Structures are given as structure tokens and as C-alpha cells.
Amino acid sequence: MKQSEIQEVSSVIRSWLEEEPQIHERLLEIEALNALPKALGPLCQYIGRSRIHDGVLYLTFNSSVVRSQLAAGKQELATRINGIIGAELIREIVFY
């Protein structure tokens, strides 16, 4: 292998992800779900289920009090999660 053919692993992965947008989006979804504890802090312990589909984060809570507290701040929570992952993935949050 010639010296000019050597590439950094991060650039190879980045170019591969650009060619595979579905895989890239799924990795971002997983990263966003993993960012929930950091975004919610101690309230994260009240999450029942969470999933992301087409830019919508679906959350269930074990506490109606926590759900009502967070209902007014859905957009702020989406902005916080998007900031943590460094991408505009979450467009909407639905509590169910």
C-alpha cells in the first residue's frame, strides 16, 4: 500500500455512512436513545419505554406527574437531545 492510499479510519467510516443514509440514521437513533439519561437527568428513571420512528421520539412514563412536568418542555428536550448527538434527528416528542 502506498503512503498516498492511507486514510484515517474516521474519514473512511464517515464516507461509508454518507453512502448508507439508513444505517447512519439508525445509529443516530440509538445515540439519541442513549442520550436520554443525560438530557433528562434524574427524571430518566421514570421512563417506561422509548423508541424513535421517522424523527419522532415516543416516550412512556411510569409517573403521570413527571409526564405532565415534561409536557410543556417537549421542544426544549428535543433541542437538548439533538445538541447532545450533534444532529437534527428529533423533530417531535410524543408521550403515550
C-alpha atoms as an extended CHARMM CRD file, in Angstrom:
* protein
*
        96  EXT
         1         1  MET       CA              0.0000000000        0.0000000000        0.0000000000  PROA      1               0.0000000000
         2         2  LYS       CA              1.3580000000        3.3840000000       -0.9520000000  PROA      2               0.0000000000
         3         3  GLN       CA              1.5390000000        6.2350000000        1.5440000000  PROA      3               0.0000000000
         4         4  SER       CA             -0.9690000000        8.2430000000       -0.5240000000  PROA      4               0.0000000000
         5         5  GLU       CA             -3.5870000000        5.4920000000       -0.1250000000  PROA      5               0.0000000000
         6         6  ILE       CA             -3.6030000000        5.5790000000        3.6790000000  PROA      6               0.0000000000
         7         7  GLN       CA             -6.7300000000        7.1520000000        5.1580000000  PROA      7               0.0000000000
         8         8  GLU       CA             -7.8900000000        7.7750000000        8.6740000000  PROA      8               0.0000000000
         9         9  VAL       CA            -10.4770000000        5.3370000000        9.9530000000  PROA      9               0.0000000000
        10        10  SER       CA            -12.8710000000        8.1630000000       10.8560000000  PROA      10              0.0000000000
        11        11  SER       CA            -12.8630000000        9.5120000000        7.2990000000  PROA      11              0.0000000000
        12        12  VAL       CA            -13.4640000000        6.0440000000        5.8560000000  PROA      12              0.0000000000
        13        13  ILE       CA            -16.3990000000        5.4660000000        8.2280000000  PROA      13              0.0000000000
        14        14  ARG       CA            -17.8130000000        8.9430000000        7.5420000000  PROA      14              0.0000000000
        15        15  SER       CA            -17.7330000000        8.3860000000        3.7670000000  PROA      15              0.0000000000
        16        16  TRP       CA            -19.3120000000        4.9470000000        4.1710000000  PROA      16              0.0000000000
        17        17  LEU       CA            -22.1240000000        6.4080000000        6.3010000000  PROA      17              0.0000000000
        18        18  GLU       CA            -22.7680000000        9.0770000000        3.6700000000  PROA      18              0.0000000000
        19        19  GLU       CA            -23.3080000000        6.2710000000        1.1720000000  PROA      19              0.0000000000
        20        20  GLU       CA            -25.6390000000        4.4150000000        3.5780000000  PROA      20              0.0000000000
        21        21  PRO       CA            -28.0760000000        7.0260000000        4.9880000000  PROA      21              0.0000000000
        22        22  GLN       CA            -30.4110000000        4.4420000000        6.5570000000  PROA      22              0.0000000000
        23        23  ILE       CA            -27.6040000000        2.9930000000        8.6540000000  PROA      23              0.0000000000
        24        24  HSD       CA            -26.4500000000        6.4710000000        9.6130000000  PROA      24              0.0000000000
        25        25  GLU       CA            -29.9680000000        7.4430000000       10.7230000000  PROA      25              0.0000000000
        26        26  ARG       CA            -30.3560000000        4.2590000000       12.7570000000  PROA      26              0.0000000000
        27        27  LEU       CA            -27.0250000000        4.8850000000       14.5040000000  PROA      27              0.0000000000
        28        28  LEU       CA            -28.1940000000        8.4210000000       15.3320000000  PROA      28              0.0000000000
        29        29  GLU       CA            -31.4500000000        6.9970000000       16.7390000000  PROA      29              0.0000000000
        30        30  ILE       CA            -29.5130000000        4.6710000000       19.0230000000  PROA      30              0.0000000000
        31        31  GLU       CA            -27.2530000000        7.5240000000       20.0710000000  PROA      31              0.0000000000
        32        32  ALA       CA            -30.3090000000        9.6930000000       20.8360000000  PROA      32              0.0000000000
        33        33  LEU       CA            -31.8870000000        6.9680000000       22.9840000000  PROA      33              0.0000000000
        34        34  ASN       CA            -28.5880000000        6.5870000000       24.8380000000  PROA      34              0.0000000000
        35        35  ALA       CA            -28.5530000000       10.3730000000       25.3960000000  PROA      35              0.0000000000
        36        36  LEU       CA            -31.8860000000       10.3370000000       27.2580000000  PROA      36              0.0000000000
        37        37  PRO       CA            -30.3390000000        9.9130000000       30.7340000000  PROA      37              0.0000000000
        38        38  LYS       CA            -28.0740000000       12.8970000000       30.1630000000  PROA      38              0.0000000000
        39        39  ALA       CA            -30.8990000000       15.0070000000       28.7150000000  PROA      39              0.0000000000
        40        40  LEU       CA            -33.4550000000       14.1540000000       31.4060000000  PROA      40              0.0000000000
        41        41  GLY       CA            -31.1660000000       13.8070000000       34.3760000000  PROA      41              0.0000000000
        42        42  PRO       CA            -32.8120000000       12.1390000000       37.4010000000  PROA      42              0.0000000000
        43        43  LEU       CA            -36.2090000000       12.1050000000       35.6580000000  PROA      43              0.0000000000
        44        44  CYS       CA            -34.8820000000        9.3820000000       33.3520000000  PROA      44              0.0000000000
        45        45  GLN       CA            -35.6510000000        6.7600000000       35.9870000000  PROA      45              0.0000000000
        46        46  TYR       CA            -39.3710000000        7.2890000000       35.2680000000  PROA      46              0.0000000000
        47        47  ILE       CA            -39.1530000000        6.3500000000       31.5830000000  PROA      47              0.0000000000
        48        48  GLY       CA            -41.0430000000        3.1750000000       30.7990000000  PROA      48              0.0000000000
        49        49  ARG       CA            -40.4260000000        2.6770000000       27.0810000000  PROA      49              0.0000000000
        50        50  SER       CA            -38.7460000000        4.7680000000       24.4330000000  PROA      50              0.0000000000
        51        51  ARG       CA            -38.3960000000        4.4880000000       20.6890000000  PROA      51              0.0000000000
        52        52  ILE       CA            -37.7680000000        6.6960000000       17.6790000000  PROA      52              0.0000000000
        53        53  HSD       CA            -39.5240000000        6.4470000000       14.3380000000  PROA      53              0.0000000000
        54        54  ASP       CA            -39.2320000000        8.9690000000       11.4770000000  PROA      54              0.0000000000
        55        55  GLY       CA            -37.8150000000       11.6960000000       13.6990000000  PROA      55              0.0000000000
        56        56  VAL       CA            -40.4720000000       11.2940000000       16.3840000000  PROA      56              0.0000000000
        57        57  LEU       CA            -39.3820000000       10.2560000000       19.8720000000  PROA      57              0.0000000000
        58        58  TYR       CA            -42.0740000000        8.2200000000       21.6300000000  PROA      58              0.0000000000
        59        59  LEU       CA            -41.8170000000        8.0490000000       25.4140000000  PROA      59              0.0000000000
        60        60  THR       CA            -43.8830000000        6.3710000000       28.1000000000  PROA      60              0.0000000000
        61        61  PHE       CA            -43.5060000000        7.3340000000       31.7240000000  PROA      61              0.0000000000
        62        62  ASN       CA            -44.1800000000        5.4220000000       34.9260000000  PROA      62              0.0000000000
        63        63  SER       CA            -45.2380000000        8.6780000000       36.5930000000  PROA      63              0.0000000000
        64        64  SER       CA            -48.0460000000       10.9280000000       35.4220000000  PROA      64              0.0000000000
        65        65  VAL       CA            -46.5260000000       13.7760000000       37.4520000000  PROA      65              0.0000000000
        66        66  VAL       CA            -43.2480000000       13.5800000000       35.5180000000  PROA      66              0.0000000000
        67        67  ARG       CA            -45.1260000000       13.2960000000       32.2220000000  PROA      67              0.0000000000
        68        68  SER       CA            -47.0980000000       16.4640000000       32.9610000000  PROA      68              0.0000000000
        69        69  GLN       CA            -43.9280000000       18.2960000000       34.0840000000  PROA      69              0.0000000000
        70        70  LEU       CA            -42.1800000000       17.4780000000       30.8200000000  PROA      70              0.0000000000
        71        71  ALA       CA            -45.1970000000       18.1010000000       28.5770000000  PROA      71              0.0000000000
        72        72  ALA       CA            -44.5670000000       21.8420000000       28.4350000000  PROA      72              0.0000000000
        73        73  GLY       CA            -40.8800000000       21.4020000000       27.6380000000  PROA      73              0.0000000000
        74        74  LYS       CA            -41.0340000000       18.9110000000       24.7720000000  PROA      74              0.0000000000
        75        75  GLN       CA            -39.3010000000       21.2060000000       22.2800000000  PROA      75              0.0000000000
        76        76  GLU       CA            -36.5690000000       22.0740000000       24.7740000000  PROA      76              0.0000000000
        77        77  LEU       CA            -35.9910000000       18.3670000000       25.4080000000  PROA      77              0.0000000000
        78        78  ALA       CA            -35.7790000000       17.6830000000       21.6550000000  PROA      78              0.0000000000
        79        79  THR       CA            -33.2620000000       20.5230000000       21.2860000000  PROA      79              0.0000000000
        80        80  ARG       CA            -31.2030000000       19.1710000000       24.1880000000  PROA      80              0.0000000000
        81        81  ILE       CA            -31.0950000000       15.6300000000       22.7280000000  PROA      81              0.0000000000
        82        82  ASN       CA            -30.2230000000       16.9290000000       19.2510000000  PROA      82              0.0000000000
        83        83  GLY       CA            -27.4410000000       19.0060000000       20.7960000000  PROA      83              0.0000000000
        84        84  ILE       CA            -26.0010000000       16.0020000000       22.6010000000  PROA      84              0.0000000000
        85        85  ILE       CA            -25.8950000000       13.8490000000       19.4630000000  PROA      85              0.0000000000
        86        86  GLY       CA            -24.8360000000       16.7230000000       17.2070000000  PROA      86              0.0000000000
        87        87  ALA       CA            -27.5960000000       16.1900000000       14.6300000000  PROA      87              0.0000000000
        88        88  GLU       CA            -31.1470000000       17.3590000000       13.9790000000  PROA      88              0.0000000000
        89        89  LEU       CA            -32.8070000000       13.9700000000       14.3770000000  PROA      89              0.0000000000
        90        90  ILE       CA            -35.6710000000       14.5490000000       16.8230000000  PROA      90              0.0000000000
        91        91  ARG       CA            -38.4040000000       16.7210000000       15.2980000000  PROA      91              0.0000000000
        92        92  GLU       CA            -41.1940000000       15.8990000000       17.7180000000  PROA      92              0.0000000000
        93        93  ILE       CA            -41.7680000000       14.1480000000       21.0330000000  PROA      93              0.0000000000
        94        94  VAL       CA            -44.9250000000       12.1840000000       21.8160000000  PROA      94              0.0000000000
        95        95  PHE       CA            -45.8400000000       10.9310000000       25.2720000000  PROA      95              0.0000000000
        96        96  TYR       CA            -48.0880000000        7.8650000000       25.3010000000  PROA      96              0.0000000000
